[in-house]
Short mmCIF file of C-alpha atoms and ligand atoms in Angstrom, two decimals:
data_model
loop_
_atom_site.label_atom_id
_atom_site.label_comp_id
_atom_site.label_asym_id
_atom_site.label_seq_id
_atom_site.Cartn_x
_atom_site.Cartn_y
_atom_site.Cartn_z
CA MET R 1 -16.51 -27.16 3.18
CA ALA R 2 -16.57 -27.39 7.14
CA LYS R 3 -16.30 -23.45 8.35
CA GLN R 4 -17.39 -24.29 11.75
CA SER R 5 -13.52 -24.52 13.26
CA PRO R 6 -10.90 -21.42 12.42
CA GLU R 7 -7.88 -23.39 12.20
CA VAL R 8 -9.46 -25.99 10.05
CA SER R 9 -10.98 -23.88 7.90
CA TRP R 10 -7.66 -21.46 7.84
CA GLN R 11 -6.23 -24.59 5.69
CA SER R 12 -9.36 -25.46 3.91
CA ALA R 13 -10.16 -21.49 3.13
CA VAL R 14 -6.37 -21.26 1.65
CA GLY R 15 -6.94 -24.94 -0.78
CA CYS R 16 -9.93 -23.13 -2.07
CA MET R 17 -8.19 -19.84 -3.22
CA LEU R 18 -5.18 -22.07 -4.43
CA ARG R 19 -7.81 -24.20 -6.79
CA ARG R 20 -9.03 -20.71 -7.64
CA ILE R 21 -5.80 -19.39 -8.90
CA GLU R 22 -4.60 -22.57 -10.75
CA THR R 23 -8.21 -22.31 -12.80
CA THR R 24 -7.14 -18.66 -13.05
CA ALA R 25 -4.11 -18.74 -14.29
CA THR R 26 -4.81 -21.87 -16.80
CA SER R 27 -7.32 -20.35 -18.44
CA LEU R 28 -5.72 -16.80 -18.69
CA GLY R 29 -4.43 -15.41 -22.26
CA THR R 30 -2.02 -12.68 -21.86
CA GLY R 31 -3.96 -9.69 -20.06
CA PHE R 32 -3.36 -9.95 -16.39
CA PRO R 33 -6.98 -11.18 -14.08
CA HIS R 34 -8.35 -7.47 -12.85
CA TYR R 35 -12.29 -8.13 -12.04
CA GLY R 36 -14.30 -11.50 -11.80
CA ASP R 37 -17.98 -12.09 -11.89
CA PRO R 38 -18.44 -13.99 -8.97
CA ASP R 39 -20.87 -16.45 -10.67
CA THR R 40 -19.32 -17.53 -13.59
CA GLY R 41 -15.49 -17.14 -12.53
CA SER R 42 -14.55 -14.90 -16.08
CA TRP R 43 -12.32 -12.96 -15.66
CA THR R 44 -12.32 -9.05 -17.11
CA THR R 45 -8.33 -8.73 -18.16
CA SER R 46 -5.83 -6.03 -18.23
CA PRO R 47 -3.47 -5.81 -21.50
CA ALA R 48 -0.62 -4.48 -19.35
CA GLY R 49 -1.36 -5.31 -15.70
CA ASP R 50 -3.04 -1.67 -14.73
CA TRP R 51 -1.81 -0.93 -10.95
CA THR R 52 -3.66 -3.98 -9.93
CA GLY R 53 -1.91 -6.53 -11.85
CA GLY R 54 1.01 -7.35 -9.57
CA HIS R 55 -1.77 -8.31 -6.89
CA TRP R 56 -1.90 -11.19 -9.27
CA VAL R 57 1.56 -12.49 -9.25
CA GLY R 58 2.52 -11.26 -5.96
CA GLU R 59 -0.68 -14.53 -5.34
CA LEU R 60 1.75 -16.58 -7.33
CA TRP R 61 4.56 -15.74 -5.72
CA LEU R 62 2.37 -16.56 -2.30
CA ALA R 63 1.50 -19.85 -3.80
CA SER R 64 4.56 -21.33 -4.41
CA ALA R 65 6.51 -20.54 -1.21
CA ASP R 66 3.20 -22.34 0.62
CA THR R 67 3.35 -25.09 -1.16
CA ALA R 68 6.37 -25.72 -3.22
CA GLU R 69 4.98 -27.02 -6.71
CA PRO R 70 6.91 -26.23 -9.11
CA ARG R 71 4.67 -24.83 -11.37
CA TYR R 72 2.90 -21.69 -9.17
CA ARG R 73 6.93 -20.67 -9.33
CA GLU R 74 6.86 -20.95 -13.06
CA TRP R 75 3.61 -18.45 -13.70
CA ALA R 76 4.98 -15.96 -11.35
CA ALA R 77 8.39 -15.85 -13.32
CA ARG R 78 6.25 -15.76 -16.39
CA TRP R 79 3.82 -13.11 -15.45
CA CYS R 80 6.17 -10.83 -13.25
CA ALA R 81 8.59 -10.55 -16.53
CA ALA R 82 5.32 -9.36 -18.30
CA LEU R 83 5.00 -6.60 -15.88
CA ARG R 84 8.58 -5.82 -16.89
CA PRO R 85 7.58 -3.09 -19.34
CA ARG R 86 5.52 -1.21 -16.77
CA ALA R 87 9.11 -0.15 -15.18
CA SER R 88 8.86 3.29 -17.05
CA SER R 89 4.84 4.19 -16.83
CA ASN R 90 4.33 7.43 -14.92
CA THR R 91 2.63 5.99 -12.39
CA ILE R 92 2.53 5.94 -8.53
CA PHE R 93 0.77 2.88 -8.62
CA ARG R 94 3.90 1.01 -10.29
CA SER R 95 4.62 0.45 -6.34
CA PHE R 96 1.87 -1.97 -6.40
CA LEU R 97 3.27 -4.27 -9.39
CA PHE R 98 6.79 -4.04 -8.75
CA TYR R 99 6.65 -4.51 -4.73
CA TYR R 100 3.95 -7.75 -5.31
CA GLY R 101 4.73 -8.78 -8.48
CA ALA R 102 8.85 -8.92 -8.23
CA ALA R 103 10.03 -7.71 -5.02
CA LEU R 104 8.28 -10.78 -3.73
CA GLY R 105 9.78 -13.07 -5.63
CA ASP R 106 13.44 -11.84 -4.14
CA ILE R 107 11.98 -11.91 -0.62
CA LEU R 108 9.86 -15.36 -1.31
CA GLY R 109 11.58 -16.86 -3.35
CA ASN R 110 15.05 -15.57 -4.07
CA ASP R 111 14.36 -15.22 -7.80
CA PRO R 112 17.22 -13.33 -9.20
CA HIS R 113 15.43 -11.88 -12.56
CA ALA R 114 12.40 -10.98 -10.16
CA GLN R 115 15.04 -9.27 -8.24
CA ALA R 116 16.04 -7.28 -11.36
CA ILE R 117 12.75 -6.83 -12.44
CA GLY R 118 12.07 -5.20 -9.08
CA LEU R 119 15.18 -3.05 -9.54
CA GLU R 120 13.95 -1.71 -12.53
CA GLY R 121 10.58 -0.91 -10.96
CA ALA R 122 11.82 0.97 -8.00
CA ARG R 123 14.68 3.08 -9.96
CA GLY R 124 11.67 3.90 -12.41
CA LEU R 125 9.56 5.21 -9.43
CA ALA R 126 11.75 6.61 -7.41
CA ALA R 127 12.36 9.13 -10.83
CA MET R 128 9.58 10.13 -10.06
CA TYR R 129 10.54 11.99 -6.64
CA ASN R 130 9.70 15.48 -6.03
CA GLU R 131 13.19 16.54 -3.80
CA ARG R 132 11.23 20.04 -3.25
CA ALA R 133 7.86 18.69 -2.26
CA GLY R 134 9.17 15.60 -0.82
CA VAL R 135 6.68 13.75 -2.43
CA LEU R 136 6.32 10.92 -5.13
CA PRO R 137 3.10 12.55 -7.17
CA LEU R 138 0.31 10.31 -8.79
CA GLY R 139 1.72 10.69 -12.00
CA GLY R 140 0.15 11.71 -15.46
CA GLU R 141 -0.51 8.10 -16.09
CA ALA R 142 -1.98 6.83 -12.68
CA GLU R 143 -5.02 5.05 -13.30
CA GLU R 144 -7.71 6.93 -11.50
CA ALA R 145 -10.57 8.55 -14.08
CA SER R 146 -9.79 11.89 -13.10
CA ASP R 147 -6.78 14.08 -11.03
CA VAL R 148 -3.67 12.97 -11.75
CA GLY R 149 -0.56 14.07 -12.57
CA ASP R 150 2.85 16.39 -10.73
CA GLY R 151 1.02 17.56 -8.36
CA GLU R 152 -1.71 15.26 -7.16
CA ALA R 153 -1.26 12.49 -4.65
CA SER R 154 -3.58 9.64 -2.62
CA ILE R 155 -3.09 7.02 0.12
CA ASP R 156 -3.37 4.29 -1.93
CA ALA R 157 -0.17 3.31 -3.18
CA VAL R 158 1.92 4.46 0.11
CA GLY R 159 2.20 1.39 1.66
CA SER R 160 3.44 -0.70 -1.65
CA VAL R 161 6.15 2.40 -1.80
CA CYS R 162 7.93 1.93 0.94
CA GLY R 163 8.17 -2.28 0.72
CA LEU R 164 9.07 -1.99 -2.91
CA LEU R 165 11.82 1.18 -2.01
CA ALA R 166 13.02 0.06 1.28
CA TRP R 167 13.21 -3.48 -0.43
CA ALA R 168 15.67 -1.94 -3.31
CA SER R 169 17.67 -0.05 -0.33
CA GLU R 170 18.18 -3.54 1.35
CA ALA R 171 18.83 -5.16 -2.11
CA THR R 172 21.00 -2.60 -3.33
CA GLY R 173 23.21 -0.74 -0.31
CA ASP R 174 21.74 1.88 -1.59
CA GLU R 175 19.72 4.32 1.05
CA SER R 176 18.87 6.97 -1.15
CA PHE R 177 15.33 4.63 -2.05
CA ARG R 178 14.49 4.31 1.47
CA ARG R 179 15.19 8.25 2.15
CA ILE R 180 12.63 9.24 -0.54
CA ALA R 181 9.49 6.41 0.97
CA ARG R 182 10.24 7.91 4.52
CA GLU R 183 9.70 11.43 3.17
CA HIS R 184 6.73 10.39 1.25
CA ALA R 185 4.82 8.54 3.69
CA LEU R 186 5.68 11.06 6.42
CA ARG R 187 4.21 13.98 4.14
CA HIS R 188 1.13 11.65 3.43
CA ILE R 189 0.56 11.35 6.98
CA ASP R 190 -0.41 15.63 6.75
CA PHE R 191 -2.25 14.83 3.24
CA CYS R 192 -4.16 12.03 4.42
CA VAL R 193 -4.37 10.78 7.98
CA ARG R 194 -6.86 12.64 10.23
CA GLU R 195 -6.79 14.06 13.40
CA ASP R 196 -9.37 10.92 14.63
CA GLY R 197 -7.93 8.53 12.72
CA SER R 198 -9.74 8.54 9.73
CA VAL R 199 -7.83 8.35 6.48
CA GLY R 200 -9.12 11.03 3.61
CA GLN R 201 -7.89 9.67 -0.26
CA SER R 202 -6.74 12.11 -2.12
CA ALA R 203 -4.76 15.80 -2.18
CA THR R 204 -3.17 18.13 -4.09
CA PHE R 205 0.05 19.76 -3.20
CA ASP R 206 1.61 22.53 -4.06
CA ARG R 207 4.75 21.41 -6.30
CA GLU R 208 7.13 23.66 -4.77
CA THR R 209 7.19 23.32 -1.16
CA GLY R 210 5.05 20.68 -0.57
CA ALA R 211 2.15 22.11 1.30
CA VAL R 212 -2.05 20.72 1.18
CA LEU R 213 -3.45 22.77 -1.15
CA ARG R 214 -7.03 20.77 -1.21
CA ARG R 215 -8.18 17.16 0.73
CA TYR R 216 -10.30 15.62 -1.56
CA THR R 217 -11.38 11.77 -2.64
CA HIS R 218 -10.92 9.96 -5.85
CA LYS R 219 -13.02 6.80 -5.32
CA GLY R 220 -15.38 7.78 -1.70
CA TYR R 221 -18.49 8.53 -1.39
CA SER R 222 -18.01 12.60 -0.89
CA GLU R 223 -14.68 15.03 -0.55
CA ARG R 224 -14.91 14.48 3.28
CA SER R 225 -16.09 10.96 3.78
CA THR R 226 -14.41 7.97 4.59
CA TRP R 227 -13.80 5.78 1.71
CA GLY R 228 -13.43 2.06 2.81
CA ARG R 229 -10.66 1.77 0.98
CA ALA R 230 -8.68 5.03 1.73
CA GLN R 231 -8.87 3.69 5.92
CA ALA R 232 -7.25 0.46 4.61
CA TRP R 233 -4.69 1.64 2.67
CA GLY R 234 -4.11 3.96 5.16
CA MET R 235 -3.51 0.86 7.93
CA LEU R 236 -1.57 -1.07 5.20
CA ALA R 237 0.58 2.43 4.46
CA TYR R 238 1.86 3.06 7.62
CA THR R 239 2.17 -0.66 9.32
CA LEU R 240 4.38 -1.66 6.07
CA ALA R 241 6.55 1.81 7.08
CA ALA R 242 7.29 0.89 10.11
CA ARG R 243 8.09 -2.73 9.09
CA TRP R 244 10.49 -1.38 6.70
CA ILE R 245 11.56 2.17 8.01
CA PRO R 246 12.81 1.12 11.36
CA GLY R 247 12.91 4.28 13.97
CA GLU R 248 10.46 6.35 12.82
CA ARG R 249 7.50 6.79 15.85
CA ALA R 250 5.28 8.24 13.36
CA PHE R 251 4.78 5.83 11.68
CA LEU R 252 3.38 3.61 14.06
CA GLU R 253 1.35 5.92 15.45
CA ALA R 254 -0.67 6.67 12.43
CA ALA R 255 -0.97 2.98 11.69
CA GLU R 256 -2.22 2.52 14.74
CA ARG R 257 -4.38 5.65 14.94
CA ALA R 258 -5.86 4.34 12.04
CA ALA R 259 -6.32 0.81 12.63
CA GLU R 260 -8.63 1.72 16.12
CA TRP R 261 -10.86 4.30 13.86
CA TRP R 262 -11.24 1.22 11.80
CA LEU R 263 -12.28 -1.04 14.88
CA ASN R 264 -14.35 0.81 16.24
CA HIS R 265 -16.47 2.29 13.00
CA ALA R 266 -16.58 -0.94 11.08
CA PRO R 267 -19.70 -3.12 11.10
CA ASP R 268 -21.08 -5.47 13.95
CA ASP R 269 -20.39 -8.26 11.44
CA ARG R 270 -16.69 -7.12 10.65
CA VAL R 271 -17.20 -6.83 6.10
CA ALA R 272 -16.75 -2.73 5.60
CA TYR R 273 -19.78 -1.46 3.35
CA TRP R 274 -17.58 0.65 0.78
CA ASP R 275 -17.35 4.36 2.27
CA PHE R 276 -18.06 4.51 5.84
CA ASP R 277 -20.26 7.47 4.86
CA ASP R 278 -22.74 6.51 2.70
CA PRO R 279 -26.07 7.69 3.66
CA ALA R 280 -27.51 4.39 2.35
CA ILE R 281 -25.74 2.02 4.78
CA PRO R 282 -27.01 -0.64 5.06
CA ASN R 283 -28.49 -0.54 1.47
CA THR R 284 -25.50 0.02 0.30
CA PHE R 285 -22.36 -2.46 -1.85
CA ARG R 286 -19.97 -3.92 0.70
CA ASP R 287 -16.20 -3.74 -0.08
CA THR R 288 -14.49 -7.25 0.88
CA SER R 289 -11.12 -6.23 -0.67
CA ALA R 290 -10.74 -3.23 2.03
CA THR R 291 -12.10 -5.63 4.79
CA ALA R 292 -9.18 -7.98 3.35
CA ILE R 293 -6.29 -5.31 3.25
CA ALA R 294 -7.55 -4.08 6.49
CA ALA R 295 -7.42 -7.83 8.07
CA ALA R 296 -3.62 -8.33 6.51
CA ALA R 297 -2.47 -5.14 7.96
CA LEU R 298 -3.60 -5.77 11.59
CA LEU R 299 -2.14 -9.27 11.11
CA LYS R 300 1.14 -7.37 10.72
CA LEU R 301 0.83 -4.47 13.30
CA ALA R 302 0.41 -7.28 15.75
CA ALA R 303 3.69 -8.27 15.27
CA LEU R 304 4.55 -4.71 15.10
CA ALA R 305 2.83 -3.22 18.38
CA PRO R 306 5.04 -2.95 21.51
CA ASP R 307 2.17 -3.08 24.04
CA ARG R 308 1.81 -6.66 24.20
CA ALA R 309 -2.08 -6.81 25.19
CA ARG R 310 -2.81 -4.17 21.92
CA GLY R 311 -0.69 -6.53 19.69
CA GLN R 312 -2.81 -9.39 20.74
CA ARG R 313 -6.55 -7.30 20.21
CA TYR R 314 -5.24 -6.81 17.06
CA ARG R 315 -4.27 -10.40 16.16
CA GLN R 316 -7.92 -11.12 17.65
CA ALA R 317 -9.45 -8.76 15.45
CA GLY R 318 -7.56 -9.67 12.20
CA LYS R 319 -8.16 -13.47 12.45
CA ASP R 320 -12.25 -12.52 13.13
CA ILE R 321 -12.22 -10.10 10.10
CA VAL R 322 -10.85 -13.35 7.83
CA GLN R 323 -13.35 -15.61 9.92
CA ALA R 324 -16.25 -13.48 8.42
CA LEU R 325 -14.67 -12.89 5.05
CA VAL R 326 -14.33 -16.84 4.44
CA VAL R 327 -17.34 -17.56 6.38
CA GLY R 328 -19.68 -15.31 4.41
CA TYR R 329 -17.84 -14.42 1.44
CA LEU R 330 -15.38 -16.72 -0.31
CA THR R 331 -17.05 -19.34 -2.68
CA PRO R 332 -18.20 -21.78 -1.54
CA THR R 333 -20.47 -19.85 1.04
CA GLY R 334 -22.90 -22.78 1.61
CA ALA R 335 -23.64 -25.72 0.69
CA GLU R 336 -26.47 -24.69 -2.14
CA ASP R 337 -23.90 -22.83 -3.38
CA ARG R 338 -22.71 -23.93 -7.01
CA ARG R 339 -20.22 -20.77 -7.99
CA PRO R 340 -16.78 -21.26 -8.67
CA SER R 341 -14.80 -22.58 -5.58
CA GLY R 342 -12.31 -19.88 -3.80
CA ILE R 343 -13.68 -16.38 -5.35
CA LEU R 344 -13.78 -13.98 -2.76
CA THR R 345 -17.34 -11.87 -3.91
CA GLN R 346 -18.71 -8.57 -3.10
CA GLY R 347 -15.53 -6.64 -3.57
CA CYS R 348 -16.72 -2.81 -4.79
CA TYR R 349 -14.20 -1.45 -7.23
CA ASN R 350 -15.49 1.93 -7.71
CA PRO R 351 -18.85 2.92 -7.86
CA ARG R 352 -18.42 6.88 -8.69
CA ILE R 353 -18.33 5.33 -12.44
CA GLY R 354 -20.19 1.81 -12.09
CA LEU R 355 -17.88 -0.20 -12.17
CA ALA R 356 -17.18 -3.65 -10.57
CA THR R 357 -19.43 -3.23 -7.75
CA ARG R 358 -20.14 -6.70 -6.37
CA ASN R 359 -17.17 -8.65 -8.09
CA GLU R 360 -13.75 -10.32 -7.30
CA LEU R 361 -11.28 -7.73 -7.29
CA ILE R 362 -7.78 -9.42 -7.73
CA TRP R 363 -6.23 -7.74 -4.96
CA GLY R 364 -8.69 -8.53 -2.56
CA ASP R 365 -7.29 -12.07 -3.57
CA TYR R 366 -4.46 -11.11 -2.92
CA TYR R 367 -5.17 -9.79 0.79
CA LEU R 368 -6.90 -12.26 1.51
CA LEU R 369 -4.50 -15.40 0.93
CA GLU R 370 -1.73 -13.69 2.35
CA ALA R 371 -3.58 -13.23 5.60
CA LEU R 372 -4.58 -16.57 5.27
CA GLN R 373 -1.28 -17.41 5.27
CA VAL R 374 -0.39 -15.47 8.44
CA LEU R 375 -3.10 -17.54 10.41
CA THR R 376 -1.91 -20.56 9.32
CA GLY R 377 1.25 -20.14 10.32
CA LYS R 378 3.01 -20.55 6.30
CA LEU R 379 3.33 -16.87 6.28
CA GLN R 380 5.40 -14.44 8.94
CA PRO R 381 3.27 -11.26 9.05
CA LEU R 382 6.27 -9.09 8.37
CA THR R 383 8.49 -10.91 6.08
CA VAL R 384 6.12 -9.01 3.52
N1 LIG K 1 -6.66 3.04 -6.74
C1 LIG K 1 -6.49 1.94 -5.54
C2 LIG K 1 -7.99 1.94 -5.50
O1 LIG K 1 -9.02 1.73 -6.60
O2 LIG K 1 -7.88 0.90 -4.15
#
């Protein structure tokens, strides 16, 4: 694969990713792809989609919109239907499942079944809302190893909450979904976005008032460190909030602050380590999934930024990051690379429990494909 010229490599990188999607779709049983072995390409699957399965379906909706090939749409519809039982699971991470897995089917494919499933997910999610605190909690079934339930929160799903609930408002005319998303996103600025623009992952809050009781991390190096995905999820959170919930200046401001922090702290080669504060850097894990999320967020933020020069800087930064991922981490990474094609290697799921620290991660694949489609001009950055 020629990777020297970005204009050529975006298209050829999309081609590699589509081949990977094809191989995955034809090799799966009933489980959703969760994380993959970069050498063999085999997937560890999750029976009901965990928090990650919506990204797989989202890739299929993106592929369907890009190519208009009927098989992608058929796969997307089938996997979207398989998410349906999760509409009633008590986890905020349903927002990932039903935004990427179902709402995208309506937004990109005008699919009425996907719309109905997305609305089921949105209604289930909205029912978790704590009106007094102004927050959707993680919920008792949130897919974290500890610290879940009605008084815990994290930045991770704020963007997909905004996307899913605001989309549900537009699909139904019921603005109460968007109001919940707005309050939830505003509370998380206080919970997670620090003054300097770095983002902490998690908070415990008072269920009566929404006041912060503790700030901590579920997956980062330490309670005060900046976990790579927290920073990336924060960038995406406030970019999607600004896109889906217009008129709230605080969202764009938080997105720009978080983006500036990323750009000032990412390594020179642009691919983040799993936690910005791991003292073992550079002898520690990268996280290409965090990096892909950041790139997707920057490409959206470029289209939202009122300052044209700043917007161009974000677009260029997004491009440079995607280029670094494609050249260094998307298989094949060289003429001798015999691994299956189209794998985004070196994602880091959770080193605290030794889980999938140098793997393909299905959500990393999704955000890289989304960013590549923006760069090829097939997808407008603010469509999803
Ligand atoms: N909980 C989402 C993540 O691990 O990034």
